[in-house]
Amino acid sequence: MIANKTILMLPGDGIGPEVMAQAKRVLGWLQDTKRASFTITEDLVGGAAVDVHGVPITEATMEKALSVDAVLFGAVGGPQYDKLSFDIRPEAALLRLRKDLGVFANLRPAKVFDALVDSSSLKPELVRGLDIMIVRECIGGVYFGEPRGIETLPDGTKRGVNTEVYTTMEIERVGRVAFELARKRNNIVCSVEKANVMESGLLWRQTMQALRDAEYPDVTLSHMYADNCAMQLAKNPKQFDVIVTGNLFGDILSDLAAMLTGSLGMLPSATLGAVDASGRRHAFYEPIHGSAPDIAGKGLANPLAQILSLALLLRYSFDMEEDAAAIEAAVERVLATGGRTADIPAEGRERLSTAQMGDALLAELAKSA
Ligand code: NAD
């Protein structure tokens, strides 16, 4: 049994607390069946924190996030906060958490569940069995590079500048995450950049190749230009196992890959930091969807992305592979037996509420106990 692991839960706004409530039930099941014992704390974040504290995340919450083994996050934001300045918008909490935790590798699995093969925008034969992992560097590159800004030119017109910049260290650390992941999957990594037109892309390609040759000779590495990768994802996505790329290309390609799988309500993510000398790493887990204000409070949200994010937490932060796989298998069975929330095409089937989806999942988990 795994003991004494600490988790900070930050449900956030909109459907965040609704889907987190179902993830809590799964954590309860893990504890009740003596698979693990966790110390769980919960705090406000996003608009919920703005309402109470006037800021999207307090210093006390940040301290907790830095001290726990893993953070499980829901979603933040809502139209009532859209007029606030950027520094106190709910989304500022997310940026602060990522930055201060130093989590640089965003893992976005794109997996097609058999029962949902018809929900994809691609033909079923192209996506049946699809299981790819996109590793995106998420605290560097053009979103953070300097110089940046908008300046006024002498003739009164303007010039907008952003800078794509990557160092050897930044490329190697995200590369290691991708190669390590590949070793636990099919041992294939595709590194994506624009080495044909960007020096930072050329350095990315050379560094990935050198890293593979020096430390991961058992892993097959290929290189692909980002535009070609977008085409290949739409044409033959099953050719990929792990894709590793920078911030901008990863942002776009991971959304493209997500849509191959059907609903937003099914997609988890993990964001990992570096492993320190004691073997610990900061890690942050969240569904890729937002706070869905259009359905918040109605009991319609699909909790599976949040629950699958918890499965990633168990796998990557606590090494609880068996339990992570049990949760994923239970999700597969719930879908196979017709469990559908409102976001998943249902062909005349009854729609489950958020809590009913939680019930169905726990019933499947109980069978695997
Ligand atoms: P969204 O992901 O919240 O919703 C997009 C659409 O998908 C909506 O129709 C919504 O009802 C549906 N949807 C999303 N998750 C669902 C689920 N679990 N079950 C069923 N349906 C689901 O994106 P949006 O509408 O662009 O943004 C709404 C708010 O969320 C904004 O304030 C935005 O800034 C914020 N946001 C936050 C995050 C985050 O916290 N990481 C991410 C994206 C958007």
PDB file of N, CA and C in Angstrom, residues 10-11 19 28 30 58 71 73 77 129 145 163 197 201 205 217 224 244 285 307 336:
ATOM      1  N   LEU A  10      -7.457  21.482  -6.156  1.00  0.00           N
ATOM      2  CA  LEU A  10      -7.900  22.853  -6.452  1.00  0.00           C
ATOM      3  C   LEU A  10      -9.033  22.765  -7.474  1.00  0.00           C
ATOM      4  N   PRO A  11     -10.276  22.660  -7.008  1.00  0.00           N
ATOM      5  CA  PRO A  11     -11.398  22.432  -7.950  1.00  0.00           C
ATOM      6  C   PRO A  11     -11.680  23.626  -8.868  1.00  0.00           C
ATOM      7  N   VAL A  19     -16.861  18.157 -11.278  1.00  0.00           N
ATOM      8  CA  VAL A  19     -16.095  16.992 -11.745  1.00  0.00           C
ATOM      9  C   VAL A  19     -15.092  16.542 -10.684  1.00  0.00           C
ATOM     10  N   GLY A  28     -11.507   8.201  -2.622  1.00  0.00           N
ATOM     11  CA  GLY A  28     -12.118   7.531  -1.472  1.00  0.00           C
ATOM     12  C   GLY A  28     -12.093   6.017  -1.666  1.00  0.00           C
ATOM     13  N   LEU A  30      -9.964   4.301  -3.463  1.00  0.00           N
ATOM     14  CA  LEU A  30      -8.574   3.821  -3.333  1.00  0.00           C
ATOM     15  C   LEU A  30      -8.211   3.666  -1.851  1.00  0.00           C
ATOM     16  N   THR A  58      -3.796  32.545  -3.438  1.00  0.00           N
ATOM     17  CA  THR A  58      -3.122  33.229  -2.332  1.00  0.00           C
ATOM     18  C   THR A  58      -1.709  32.655  -2.156  1.00  0.00           C
ATOM     19  N   VAL A  71      -0.479  18.081  -7.422  1.00  0.00           N
ATOM     20  CA  VAL A  71      -1.631  18.989  -7.420  1.00  0.00           C
ATOM     21  C   VAL A  71      -2.650  18.475  -8.427  1.00  0.00           C
ATOM     22  N   PHE A  73      -5.950  19.650 -10.269  1.00  0.00           N
ATOM     23  CA  PHE A  73      -6.593  20.932 -10.569  1.00  0.00           C
ATOM     24  C   PHE A  73      -7.856  20.662 -11.386  1.00  0.00           C
ATOM     25  N   GLY A  77     -12.147  30.087 -14.373  1.00  0.00           N
ATOM     26  CA  GLY A  77     -12.635  31.091 -15.317  1.00  0.00           C
ATOM     27  C   GLY A  77     -14.144  31.155 -15.363  1.00  0.00           C
ATOM     28  N   GLY A 129      -8.114   2.228 -31.860  1.00  0.00           N
ATOM     29  CA  GLY A 129      -6.881   1.831 -31.179  1.00  0.00           C
ATOM     30  C   GLY A 129      -5.852   2.953 -31.055  1.00  0.00           C
ATOM     31  N   GLY A 145       9.802  34.041 -24.656  1.00  0.00           N
ATOM     32  CA  GLY A 145      11.082  34.584 -25.108  1.00  0.00           C
ATOM     33  C   GLY A 145      11.117  36.110 -25.122  1.00  0.00           C
ATOM     34  N   THR A 163       9.816  36.245 -29.490  1.00  0.00           N
ATOM     35  CA  THR A 163      11.095  35.595 -29.788  1.00  0.00           C
ATOM     36  C   THR A 163      11.024  34.113 -29.445  1.00  0.00           C
ATOM     37  N   VAL A 197      13.495  26.273 -41.318  1.00  0.00           N
ATOM     38  CA  VAL A 197      13.413  27.745 -41.390  1.00  0.00           C
ATOM     39  C   VAL A 197      13.750  28.456 -40.079  1.00  0.00           C
ATOM     40  N   GLY A 201      14.837  25.723 -34.139  1.00  0.00           N
ATOM     41  CA  GLY A 201      14.370  24.396 -34.549  1.00  0.00           C
ATOM     42  C   GLY A 201      15.528  23.490 -34.908  1.00  0.00           C
ATOM     43  N   ARG A 205      16.514  19.994 -33.111  1.00  0.00           N
ATOM     44  CA  ARG A 205      16.722  18.719 -33.804  1.00  0.00           C
ATOM     45  C   ARG A 205      18.079  18.112 -33.440  1.00  0.00           C
ATOM     46  N   PRO A 217      19.902   4.991 -26.772  1.00  0.00           N
ATOM     47  CA  PRO A 217      20.147   4.356 -28.067  1.00  0.00           C
ATOM     48  C   PRO A 217      19.100   3.295 -28.411  1.00  0.00           C
ATOM     49  N   MET A 224      10.434  15.487 -37.580  1.00  0.00           N
ATOM     50  CA  MET A 224       9.404  15.882 -38.548  1.00  0.00           C
ATOM     51  C   MET A 224       9.178  17.392 -38.437  1.00  0.00           C
ATOM     52  N   VAL A 244       7.363  14.760 -29.332  1.00  0.00           N
ATOM     53  CA  VAL A 244       7.910  15.783 -28.422  1.00  0.00           C
ATOM     54  C   VAL A 244       8.153  17.052 -29.220  1.00  0.00           C
ATOM     55  N   TYR A 285      -1.847  18.095 -12.403  1.00  0.00           N
ATOM     56  CA  TYR A 285      -2.732  17.271 -13.230  1.00  0.00           C
ATOM     57  C   TYR A 285      -4.067  17.984 -13.413  1.00  0.00           C
ATOM     58  N   ILE A 307     -11.254  12.463 -13.771  1.00  0.00           N
ATOM     59  CA  ILE A 307     -10.906  11.164 -13.175  1.00  0.00           C
ATOM     60  C   ILE A 307      -9.688  10.554 -13.888  1.00  0.00           C
ATOM     61  N   ALA A 336     -18.213   1.228 -22.845  1.00  0.00           N
ATOM     62  CA  ALA A 336     -18.616   0.064 -23.650  1.00  0.00           C
ATOM     63  C   ALA A 336     -20.030  -0.380 -23.307  1.00  0.00           C
TER      64      ALA A 336
END
